[in-house]
Coordinates of C-alpha atoms in Angstrom, one line a residue:
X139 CA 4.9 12.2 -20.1
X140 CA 6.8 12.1 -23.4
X141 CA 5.5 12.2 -26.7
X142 CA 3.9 8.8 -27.7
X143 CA 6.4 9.0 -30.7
X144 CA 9.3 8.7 -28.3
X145 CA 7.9 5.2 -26.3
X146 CA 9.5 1.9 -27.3
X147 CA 7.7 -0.3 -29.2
X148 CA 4.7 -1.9 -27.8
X149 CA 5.9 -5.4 -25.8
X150 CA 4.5 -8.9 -26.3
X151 CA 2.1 -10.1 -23.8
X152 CA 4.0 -12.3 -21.5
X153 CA 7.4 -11.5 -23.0
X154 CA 8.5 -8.0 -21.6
X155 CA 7.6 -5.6 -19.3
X156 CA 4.1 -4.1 -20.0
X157 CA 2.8 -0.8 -21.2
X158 CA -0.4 0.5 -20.5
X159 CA -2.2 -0.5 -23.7
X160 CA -0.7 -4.6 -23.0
X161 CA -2.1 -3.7 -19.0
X162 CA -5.7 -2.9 -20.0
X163 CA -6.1 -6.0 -22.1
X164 CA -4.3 -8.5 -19.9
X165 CA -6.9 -7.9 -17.2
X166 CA -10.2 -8.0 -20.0
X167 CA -10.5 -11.8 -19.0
X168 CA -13.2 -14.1 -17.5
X169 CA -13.1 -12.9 -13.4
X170 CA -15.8 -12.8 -11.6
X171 CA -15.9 -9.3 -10.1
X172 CA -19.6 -8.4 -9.0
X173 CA -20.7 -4.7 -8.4
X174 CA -23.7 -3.4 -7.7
X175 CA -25.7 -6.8 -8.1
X176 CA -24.4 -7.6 -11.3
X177 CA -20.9 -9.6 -12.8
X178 CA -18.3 -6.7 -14.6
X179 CA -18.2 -7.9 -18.2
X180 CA -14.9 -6.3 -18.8
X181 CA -13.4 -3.9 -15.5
X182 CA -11.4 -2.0 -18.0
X183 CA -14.6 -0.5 -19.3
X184 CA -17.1 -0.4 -16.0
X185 CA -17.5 2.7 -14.8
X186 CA -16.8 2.0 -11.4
X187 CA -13.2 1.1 -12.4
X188 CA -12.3 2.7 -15.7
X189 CA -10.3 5.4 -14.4
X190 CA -8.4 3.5 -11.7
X191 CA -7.6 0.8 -14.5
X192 CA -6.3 3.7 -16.6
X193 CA -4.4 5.4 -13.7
X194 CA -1.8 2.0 -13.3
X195 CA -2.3 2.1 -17.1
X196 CA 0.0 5.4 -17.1
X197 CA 2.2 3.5 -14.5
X198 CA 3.2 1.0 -17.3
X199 CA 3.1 3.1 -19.5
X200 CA 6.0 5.2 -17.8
X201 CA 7.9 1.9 -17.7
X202 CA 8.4 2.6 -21.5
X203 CA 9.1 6.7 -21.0
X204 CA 12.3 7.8 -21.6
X205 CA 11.8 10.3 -19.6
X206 CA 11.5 7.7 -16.9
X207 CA 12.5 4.8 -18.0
X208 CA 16.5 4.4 -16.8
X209 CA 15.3 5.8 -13.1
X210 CA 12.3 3.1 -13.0
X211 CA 14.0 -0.1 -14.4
X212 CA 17.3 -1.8 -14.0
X213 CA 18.5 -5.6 -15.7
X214 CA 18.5 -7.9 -12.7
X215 CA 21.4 -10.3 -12.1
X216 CA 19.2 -13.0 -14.8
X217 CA 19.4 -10.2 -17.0
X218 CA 15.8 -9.5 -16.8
X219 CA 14.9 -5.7 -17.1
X220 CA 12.0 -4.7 -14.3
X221 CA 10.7 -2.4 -12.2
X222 CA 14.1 -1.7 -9.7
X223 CA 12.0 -3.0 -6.7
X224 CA 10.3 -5.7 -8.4
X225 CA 13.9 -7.2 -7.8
X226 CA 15.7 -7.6 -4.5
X227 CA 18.6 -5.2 -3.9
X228 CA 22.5 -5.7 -3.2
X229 CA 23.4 -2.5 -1.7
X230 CA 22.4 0.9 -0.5
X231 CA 22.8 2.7 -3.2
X232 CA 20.4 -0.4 -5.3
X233 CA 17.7 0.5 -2.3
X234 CA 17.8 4.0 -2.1
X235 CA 17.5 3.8 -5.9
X236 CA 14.6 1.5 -5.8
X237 CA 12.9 3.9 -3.4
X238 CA 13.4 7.0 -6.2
X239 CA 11.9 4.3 -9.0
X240 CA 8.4 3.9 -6.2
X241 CA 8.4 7.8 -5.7
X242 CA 8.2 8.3 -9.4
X243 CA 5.1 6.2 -9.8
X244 CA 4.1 7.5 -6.9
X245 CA 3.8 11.3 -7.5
X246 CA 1.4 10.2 -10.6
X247 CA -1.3 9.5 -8.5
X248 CA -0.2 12.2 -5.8
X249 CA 0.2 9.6 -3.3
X250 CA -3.3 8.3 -3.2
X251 CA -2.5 5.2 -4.5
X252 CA -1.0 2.8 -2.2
X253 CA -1.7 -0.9 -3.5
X254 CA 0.3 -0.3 -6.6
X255 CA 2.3 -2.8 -8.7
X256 CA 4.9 -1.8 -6.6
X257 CA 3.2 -2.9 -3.8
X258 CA 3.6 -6.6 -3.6
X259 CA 6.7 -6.5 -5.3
X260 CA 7.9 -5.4 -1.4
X261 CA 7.7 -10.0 -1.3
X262 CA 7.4 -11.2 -4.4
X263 CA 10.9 -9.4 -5.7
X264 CA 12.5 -11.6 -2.5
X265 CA 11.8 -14.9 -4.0
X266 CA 14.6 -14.5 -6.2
X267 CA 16.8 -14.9 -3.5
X268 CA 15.0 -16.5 -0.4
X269 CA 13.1 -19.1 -2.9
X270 CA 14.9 -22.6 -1.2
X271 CA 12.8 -21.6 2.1
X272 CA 9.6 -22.2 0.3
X273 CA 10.8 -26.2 -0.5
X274 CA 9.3 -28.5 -1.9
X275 CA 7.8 -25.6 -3.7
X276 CA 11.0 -24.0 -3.9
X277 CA 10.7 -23.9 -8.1
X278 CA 7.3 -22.4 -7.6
X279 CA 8.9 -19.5 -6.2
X280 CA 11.1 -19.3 -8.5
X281 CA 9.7 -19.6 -10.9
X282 CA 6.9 -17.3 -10.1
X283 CA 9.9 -14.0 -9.6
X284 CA 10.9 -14.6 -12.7
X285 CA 7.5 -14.3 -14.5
X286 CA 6.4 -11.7 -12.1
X287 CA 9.9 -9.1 -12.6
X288 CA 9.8 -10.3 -16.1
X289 CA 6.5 -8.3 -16.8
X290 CA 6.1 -6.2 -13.6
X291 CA 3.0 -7.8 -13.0
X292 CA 0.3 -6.7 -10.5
X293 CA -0.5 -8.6 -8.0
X294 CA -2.4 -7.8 -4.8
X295 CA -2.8 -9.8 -1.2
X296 CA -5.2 -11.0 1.1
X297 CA -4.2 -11.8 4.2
X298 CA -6.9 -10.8 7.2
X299 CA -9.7 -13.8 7.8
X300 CA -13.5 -12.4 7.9
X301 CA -14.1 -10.8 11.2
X302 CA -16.1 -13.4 12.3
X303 CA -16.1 -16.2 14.8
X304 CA -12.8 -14.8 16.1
X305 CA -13.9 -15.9 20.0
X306 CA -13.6 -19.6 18.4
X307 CA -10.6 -21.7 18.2
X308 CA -9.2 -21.1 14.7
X309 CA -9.3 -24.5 13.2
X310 CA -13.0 -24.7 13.8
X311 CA -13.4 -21.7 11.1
X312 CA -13.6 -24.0 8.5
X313 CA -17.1 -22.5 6.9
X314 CA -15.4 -19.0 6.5
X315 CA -11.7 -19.0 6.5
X316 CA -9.8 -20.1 3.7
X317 CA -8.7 -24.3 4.2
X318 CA -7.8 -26.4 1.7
X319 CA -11.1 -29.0 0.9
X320 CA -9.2 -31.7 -0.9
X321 CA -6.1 -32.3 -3.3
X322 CA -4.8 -35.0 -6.3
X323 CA -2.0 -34.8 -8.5
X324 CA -3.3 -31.6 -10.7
X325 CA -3.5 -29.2 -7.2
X326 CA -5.6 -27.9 -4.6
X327 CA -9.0 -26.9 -3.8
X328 CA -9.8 -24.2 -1.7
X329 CA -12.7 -22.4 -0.2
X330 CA -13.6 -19.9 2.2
X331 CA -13.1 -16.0 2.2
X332 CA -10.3 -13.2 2.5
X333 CA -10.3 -9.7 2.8
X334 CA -9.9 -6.8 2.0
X335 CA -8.0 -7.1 -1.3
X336 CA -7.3 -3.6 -2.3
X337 CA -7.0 -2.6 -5.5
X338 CA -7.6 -6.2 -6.6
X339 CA -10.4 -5.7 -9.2
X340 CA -7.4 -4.5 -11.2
X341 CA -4.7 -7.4 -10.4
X342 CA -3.6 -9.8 -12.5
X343 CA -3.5 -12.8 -9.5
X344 CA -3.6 -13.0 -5.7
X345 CA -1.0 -13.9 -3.3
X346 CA -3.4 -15.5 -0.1
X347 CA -1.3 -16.5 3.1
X348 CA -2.2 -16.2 6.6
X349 CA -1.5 -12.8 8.5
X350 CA 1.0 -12.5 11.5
X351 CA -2.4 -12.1 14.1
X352 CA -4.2 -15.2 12.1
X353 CA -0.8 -17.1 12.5
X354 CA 0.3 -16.5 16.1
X355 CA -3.0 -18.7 16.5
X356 CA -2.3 -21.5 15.0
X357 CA -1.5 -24.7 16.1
X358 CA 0.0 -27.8 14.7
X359 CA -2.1 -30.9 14.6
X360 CA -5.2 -28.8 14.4
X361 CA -4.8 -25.7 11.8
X362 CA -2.8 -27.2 8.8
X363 CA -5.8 -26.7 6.3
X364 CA -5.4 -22.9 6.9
X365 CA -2.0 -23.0 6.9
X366 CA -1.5 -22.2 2.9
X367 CA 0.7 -19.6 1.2
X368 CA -0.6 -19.9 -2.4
X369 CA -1.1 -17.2 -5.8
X370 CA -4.4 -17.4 -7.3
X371 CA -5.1 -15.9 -10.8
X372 CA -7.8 -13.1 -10.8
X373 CA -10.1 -15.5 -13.1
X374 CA -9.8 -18.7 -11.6
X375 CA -12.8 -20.7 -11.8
X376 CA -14.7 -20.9 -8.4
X377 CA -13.3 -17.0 -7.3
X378 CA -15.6 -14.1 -6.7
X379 CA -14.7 -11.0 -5.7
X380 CA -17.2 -9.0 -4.0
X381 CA -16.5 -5.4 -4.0
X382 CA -17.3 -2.4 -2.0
X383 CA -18.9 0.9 -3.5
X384 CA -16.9 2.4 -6.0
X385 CA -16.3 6.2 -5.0
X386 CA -15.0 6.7 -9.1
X387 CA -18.8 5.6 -9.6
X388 CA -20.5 8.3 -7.8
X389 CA -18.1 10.7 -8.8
X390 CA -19.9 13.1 -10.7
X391 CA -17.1 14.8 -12.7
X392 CA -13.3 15.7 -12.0
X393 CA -14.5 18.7 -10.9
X394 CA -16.3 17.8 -7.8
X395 CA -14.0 14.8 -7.0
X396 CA -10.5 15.1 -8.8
X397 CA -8.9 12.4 -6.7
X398 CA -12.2 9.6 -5.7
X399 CA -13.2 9.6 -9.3
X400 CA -9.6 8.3 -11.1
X401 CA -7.8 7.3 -7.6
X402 CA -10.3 5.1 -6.1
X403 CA -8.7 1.6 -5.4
X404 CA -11.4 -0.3 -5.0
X405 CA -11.5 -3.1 -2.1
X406 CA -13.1 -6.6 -2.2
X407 CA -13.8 -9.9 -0.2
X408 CA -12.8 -12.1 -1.9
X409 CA -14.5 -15.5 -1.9
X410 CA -13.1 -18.7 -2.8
X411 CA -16.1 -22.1 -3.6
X412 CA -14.1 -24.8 -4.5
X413 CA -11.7 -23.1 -6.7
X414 CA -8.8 -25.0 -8.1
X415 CA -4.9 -23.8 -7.2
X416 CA -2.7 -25.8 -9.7
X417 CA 0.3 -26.7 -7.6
X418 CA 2.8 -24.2 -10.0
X419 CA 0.8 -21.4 -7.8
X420 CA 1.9 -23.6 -4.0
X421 CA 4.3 -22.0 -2.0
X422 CA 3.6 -23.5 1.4
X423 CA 0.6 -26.5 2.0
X424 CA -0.4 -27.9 5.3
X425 CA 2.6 -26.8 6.8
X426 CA 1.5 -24.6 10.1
X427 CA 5.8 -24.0 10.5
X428 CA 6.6 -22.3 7.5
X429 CA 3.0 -20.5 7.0
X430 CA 3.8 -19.2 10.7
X431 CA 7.7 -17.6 9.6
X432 CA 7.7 -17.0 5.8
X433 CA 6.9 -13.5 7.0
X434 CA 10.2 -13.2 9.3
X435 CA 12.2 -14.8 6.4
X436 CA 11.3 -13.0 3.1
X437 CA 12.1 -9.8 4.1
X438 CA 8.3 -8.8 3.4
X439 CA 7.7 -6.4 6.0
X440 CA 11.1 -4.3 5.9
X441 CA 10.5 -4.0 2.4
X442 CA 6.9 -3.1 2.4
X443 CA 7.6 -0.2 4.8
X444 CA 9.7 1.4 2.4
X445 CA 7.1 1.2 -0.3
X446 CA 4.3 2.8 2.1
X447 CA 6.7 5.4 3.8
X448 CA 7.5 6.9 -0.1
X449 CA 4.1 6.8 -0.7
X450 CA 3.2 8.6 2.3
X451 CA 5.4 11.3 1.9
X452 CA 4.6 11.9 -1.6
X453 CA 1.3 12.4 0.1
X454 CA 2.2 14.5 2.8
X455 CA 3.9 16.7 0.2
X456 CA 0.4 16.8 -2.0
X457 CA -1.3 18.1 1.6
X458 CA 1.5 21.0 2.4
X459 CA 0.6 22.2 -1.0
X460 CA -3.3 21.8 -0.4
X461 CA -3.4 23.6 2.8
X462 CA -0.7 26.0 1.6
X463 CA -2.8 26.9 -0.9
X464 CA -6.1 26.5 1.3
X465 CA -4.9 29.5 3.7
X466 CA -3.6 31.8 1.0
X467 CA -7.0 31.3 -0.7
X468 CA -8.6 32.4 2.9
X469 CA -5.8 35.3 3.5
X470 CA -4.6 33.9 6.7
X471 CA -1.6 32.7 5.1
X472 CA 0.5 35.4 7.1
X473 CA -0.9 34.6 10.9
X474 CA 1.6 33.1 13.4
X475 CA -0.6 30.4 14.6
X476 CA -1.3 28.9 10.9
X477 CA 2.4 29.1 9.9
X478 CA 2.8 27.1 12.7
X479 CA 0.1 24.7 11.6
X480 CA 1.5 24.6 8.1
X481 CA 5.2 24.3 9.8
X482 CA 4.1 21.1 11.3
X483 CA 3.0 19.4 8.1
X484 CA 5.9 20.0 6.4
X485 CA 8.0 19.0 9.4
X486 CA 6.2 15.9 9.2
X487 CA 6.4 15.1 5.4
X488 CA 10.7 15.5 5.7
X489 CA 10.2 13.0 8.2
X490 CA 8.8 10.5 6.5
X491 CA 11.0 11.5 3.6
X492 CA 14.1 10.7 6.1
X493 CA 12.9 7.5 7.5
X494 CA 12.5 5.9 3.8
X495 CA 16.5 7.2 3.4
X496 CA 17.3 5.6 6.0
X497 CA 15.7 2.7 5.6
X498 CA 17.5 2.7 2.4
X499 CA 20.7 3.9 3.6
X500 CA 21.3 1.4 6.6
X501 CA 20.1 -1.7 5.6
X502 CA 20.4 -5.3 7.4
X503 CA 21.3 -8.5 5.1
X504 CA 18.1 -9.4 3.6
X505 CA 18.0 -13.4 1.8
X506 CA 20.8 -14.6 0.5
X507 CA 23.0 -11.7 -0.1
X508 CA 20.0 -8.8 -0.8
X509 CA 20.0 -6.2 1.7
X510 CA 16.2 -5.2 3.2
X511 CA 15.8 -1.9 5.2
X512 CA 16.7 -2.5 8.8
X513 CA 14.2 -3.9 11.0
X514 CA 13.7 -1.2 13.9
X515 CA 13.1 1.4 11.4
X516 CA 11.0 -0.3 9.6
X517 CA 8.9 -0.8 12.8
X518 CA 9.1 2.7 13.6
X519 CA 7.8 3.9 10.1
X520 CA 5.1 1.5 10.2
X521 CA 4.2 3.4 13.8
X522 CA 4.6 6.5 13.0
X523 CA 2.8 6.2 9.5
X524 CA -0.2 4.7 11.0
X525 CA -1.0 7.8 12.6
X526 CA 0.0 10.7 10.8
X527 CA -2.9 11.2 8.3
X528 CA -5.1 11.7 11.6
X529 CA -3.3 14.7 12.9
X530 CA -3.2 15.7 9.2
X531 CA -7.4 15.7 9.0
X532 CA -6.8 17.6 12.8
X533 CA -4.8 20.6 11.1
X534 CA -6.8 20.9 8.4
X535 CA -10.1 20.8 10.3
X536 CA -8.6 23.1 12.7
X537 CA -7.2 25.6 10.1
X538 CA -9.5 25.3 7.0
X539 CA -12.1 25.5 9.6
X540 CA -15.5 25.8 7.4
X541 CA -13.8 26.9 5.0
X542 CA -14.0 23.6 2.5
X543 CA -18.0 23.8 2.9
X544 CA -18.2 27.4 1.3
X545 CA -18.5 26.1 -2.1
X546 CA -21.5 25.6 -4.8
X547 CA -23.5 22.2 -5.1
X548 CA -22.4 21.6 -8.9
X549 CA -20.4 23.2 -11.6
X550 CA -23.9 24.5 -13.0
X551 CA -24.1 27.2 -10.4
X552 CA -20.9 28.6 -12.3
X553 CA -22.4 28.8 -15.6
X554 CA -25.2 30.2 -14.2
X555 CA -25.3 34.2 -15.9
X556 CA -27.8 35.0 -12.8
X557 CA -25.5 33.3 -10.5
X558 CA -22.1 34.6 -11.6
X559 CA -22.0 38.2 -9.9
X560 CA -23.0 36.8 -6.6
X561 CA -20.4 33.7 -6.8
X562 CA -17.6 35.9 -8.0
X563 CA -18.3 38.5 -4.5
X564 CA -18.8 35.9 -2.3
X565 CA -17.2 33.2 -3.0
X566 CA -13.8 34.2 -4.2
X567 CA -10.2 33.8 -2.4
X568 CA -8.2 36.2 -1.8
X569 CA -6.8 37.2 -5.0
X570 CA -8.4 34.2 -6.4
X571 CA -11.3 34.2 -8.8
X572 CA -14.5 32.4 -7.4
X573 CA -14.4 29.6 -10.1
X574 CA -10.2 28.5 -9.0
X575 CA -11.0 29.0 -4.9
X576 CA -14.3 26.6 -5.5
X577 CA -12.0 24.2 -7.8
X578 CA -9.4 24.4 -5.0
X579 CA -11.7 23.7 -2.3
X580 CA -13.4 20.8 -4.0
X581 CA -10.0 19.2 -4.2
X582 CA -9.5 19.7 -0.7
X583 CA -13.0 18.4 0.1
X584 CA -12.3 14.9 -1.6
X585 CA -8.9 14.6 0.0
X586 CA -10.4 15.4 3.4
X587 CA -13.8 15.5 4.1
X588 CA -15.4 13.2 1.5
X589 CA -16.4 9.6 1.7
X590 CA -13.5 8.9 -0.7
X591 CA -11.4 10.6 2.2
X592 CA -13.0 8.8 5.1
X593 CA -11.9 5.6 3.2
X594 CA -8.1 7.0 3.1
X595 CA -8.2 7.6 6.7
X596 CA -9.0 4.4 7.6
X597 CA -6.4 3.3 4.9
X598 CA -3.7 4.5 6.6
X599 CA -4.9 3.8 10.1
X600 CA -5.3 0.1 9.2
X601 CA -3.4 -1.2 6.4
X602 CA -0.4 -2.0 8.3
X603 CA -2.3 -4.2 10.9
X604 CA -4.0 -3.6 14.3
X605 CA -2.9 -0.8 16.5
X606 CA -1.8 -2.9 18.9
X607 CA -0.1 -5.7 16.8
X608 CA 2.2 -2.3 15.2
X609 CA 3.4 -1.6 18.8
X610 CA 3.7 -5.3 20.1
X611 CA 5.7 -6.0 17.4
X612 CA 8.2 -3.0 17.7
X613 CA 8.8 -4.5 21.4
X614 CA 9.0 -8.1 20.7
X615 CA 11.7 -6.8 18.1
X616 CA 13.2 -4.5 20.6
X617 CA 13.9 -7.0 22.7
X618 CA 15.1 -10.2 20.1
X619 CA 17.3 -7.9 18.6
X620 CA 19.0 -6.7 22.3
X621 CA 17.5 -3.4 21.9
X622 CA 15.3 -3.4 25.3
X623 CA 18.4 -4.9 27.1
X624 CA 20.6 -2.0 25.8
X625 CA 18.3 0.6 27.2
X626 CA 17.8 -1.1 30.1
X627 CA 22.0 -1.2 30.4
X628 CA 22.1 2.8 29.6
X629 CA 19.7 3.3 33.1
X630 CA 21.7 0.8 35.0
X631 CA 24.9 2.6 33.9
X632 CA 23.3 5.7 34.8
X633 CA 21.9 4.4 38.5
X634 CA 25.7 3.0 39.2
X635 CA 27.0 6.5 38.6
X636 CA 26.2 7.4 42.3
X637 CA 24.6 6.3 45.8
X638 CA 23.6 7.2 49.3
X639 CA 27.5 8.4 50.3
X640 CA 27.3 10.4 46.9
X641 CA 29.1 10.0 43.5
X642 CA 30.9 7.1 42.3
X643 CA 32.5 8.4 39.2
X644 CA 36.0 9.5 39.0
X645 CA 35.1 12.9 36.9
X646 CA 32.7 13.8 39.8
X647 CA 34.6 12.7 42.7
X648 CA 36.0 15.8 45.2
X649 CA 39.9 16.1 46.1

């Protein structure tokens, strides 16, 4: 980062694009975020969240950099200066560089941050073009782009219903899913519970809607008080969030966890009693159509797939590097079979890096006239993505071997003056002091092995949906799109190239 002397002057709340300073504070208000059997007085301060508040802190803060600041943000065509994908994009060129603007962000948190503000602006961004679909809430939408780009605020979603009851017919959920209870001329009231809002402790509101599993099941004449697209501020009245432990919390020092105790995005039920959604915040009530296709029609998931894929391979990138410097630490760095380990990972993190250019690069129209990554790769990033980390825990595990557990118990052990000839024989890398092969392995540890890293891996396993909903939905698009018909023509053409009396194709066929 640049010198504090060199970043613009500090914004207005609620007039410009926040810094980090403007961040902190606008989330130091009156929600209801419970932890460890207690309310959070202020989650800016808690020790469960400080660091992760501070770690988006530095993300707004690099909004003001200019060292970053013309590769981050662009003037939209209102003339509002955001965040280039908290805006929708007209071209290529506007896409791939809106991809460059996430992977800045991005490689400050080395990847392991994937509910970013940047996150929900893969929807909210859209609205600024597709806002007519959401009428008569239309203005709503509207409205709501333009104060969300206008400050690059961050918002998170929640979108899965309580895995509960899920053998019963949807509409009967009423005493756990989210339904609205009641209306009048103010808003809505709603109640019931969501998960798992990621990163949401830190949000400055909640988009709720229905997900695509949760939607294919309703029905009309039966669902429509679940069928609710709405944005709920984080200290609405009536809201608690409920929130899993906090990995920063337990972290005893950087040392032992460098990426759980600054990283940790913490996620949380979230649990609506009768709150009140003033109608400003509607963007679809009652109305089991529209909460059934906004998806399809905002461009949401083509855009949220570029967001993930950068992130990932900024990831990917952060693992080359750890294992490269895992098996130089050990001195197998030269054997044939862990080159071709290490090959692999880097094999993988180019492609990852490819399928977010071409997402960018060969784009479909989006809403009106914004272009979104095209569909089929979209699909096939959100695949593939879903189950890379898992071969990425196999090589480790399989190259690292026991390597990450030959390490000390604390940091004391290496200010220990009894301690310090033994650790510095034995527990030294290969032309590595003991102290920077422990550090090293600790880091590998939490990005890993550790509960933090258990977390991740189910992170990237799930956040994109089911298993099988990823795969159904590549097919149902293969074949809406005339992709299965296509390949089904290519074997047909291949099957009329001959028969029983032999070739039927004029470059094979004999004098």
């Amino acid at each position: 980062m640049s010198n504090p002397e060199e970043v613009l002057e500090r914004p207005a709340a609620g007039h410009a694009l926040m810094d980090g300073e403007t961040f902190l504070e606008s989330v130091r208000d009156a929600r209801e975020v419970w932890y460890d059997g207690s309310k959070v007085d202020d989650v800016t301060t808690h020790p469960a969240f400080r660091n992760s508040a501070r770690s988006i802190a530095r993300l707004y803060d690099a909004l003001h950099d200019p060292e970053f600041r013309s590769q981050l943000t662009c003037a939209d065509r209102n003339g509002i200066r955001t965040h280039r994908f908290f805006t929708p994009s007209y071209s290529p060129e506007e896409l791939l560089a809106a991809r460059d603007a996430i992977a800045i962000w991005q490689r400050m948190s080395y990847g392991w941050m994937g509910r970013t503000p940047d996150y929900k602006a893969a929807f909210m961004a859209q609205l600024a073009e597709g806002y007519d679909f959401y009428e008569p809430y239309g203005d709503n939408a509207l409205n709501w782009y333009r104060k969300y780009a206008s400050q690059c605020l961050f918002l998170n979603h929640v979108l899965v219903d309580p895995p509960v009851d899920r053998n019963r017919p949807h509409h009967e959920g009423t005493d756990v899913f989210v339904n609205v209870t009641r209306d009048d001329d103010r808003g809505i009231y709603v109640s019931g519970a969501k998960m798992a809002a990621t990163g949401s402790v830190l949000t400055h509101a909640t988009f709720v809607a229905p997900n695509s599993g949760t939607a294919a099941r309703m029905e009309e004449g039966k669902d429509e008080a679940f069928a609710l697209v709405f944005i709920v501020d984080m200290d609405t009245p009536g809201l608690k969030l409920i929130t899993r432990p906090s990995f920063e919390f337990k972290s005893q020092s950087p040392f032992e966890a460098p990426l759980a105790s600054r990283f940790d995005e913490n996620d949380s039920v979230l649990v609506f009693h009768d709150a009140f959604i003033p109608w400003e915040n509607v963007l679809v009530y009652r109305d089991v159509e529209k909460a059934k296709g906004f998806y399809a029609s905002s461009g949401f998931f083509n855009r949220f797939n570029l967001q993930s894929s950068t992130r990932l391979a900024v990831k990917l990138e952060f693992a080359c590097g750890l294992l490269m410097k895992g098996t130089e630490a050990a001195g197998t760095d030269a054997f044939r079979g862990v080159q071709t380990e290490v090959g692999e990972l880097v094999a993988m993190s180019n492609l990852v890096w490819a399928l977010s250019t071409a997402m960018a690069l060969d784009p479909e129209p989006g809403v009106g006239a914004s272009v979104v990554p095209r569909l089929q790769t979209a699909a096939a990033a959100r695949v593939y993505m879903t189950s890379a980390w898992q071969r990425v825990r196999e090589i480790f595990e399989k190259i690292l071997a026991g390597g990450p557990i030959v390490t000390v118990s604390s940091p004391k052990e290496l200010q220990s003056l009894e301690l310090d000839p033994i650790i510095e024989r034995y527990f030294r890398g290969t032309g590595m002091a003991a102290q920077d092969r422990i550090k090293l392995f600790k880091l590998i540890w939490d990005a890993l092995y550790s509960e933090f890293a258990g977390r991740h891996a189910l992170y990237e396993r799930n956040y994109a949906g089911n298993n099988e909903q990823q795969r159904l939905d590549a097919l149902r698009w293969s074949d809406d799109r005339g992709d299965s018909a296509r390949y089904r023509q290519i074997v047909e053409d291949c099957l009329g190239d001959y028969d029983l009396d032999g070739w039927r194709v004029d470059h094979l066929l004999g004098d």
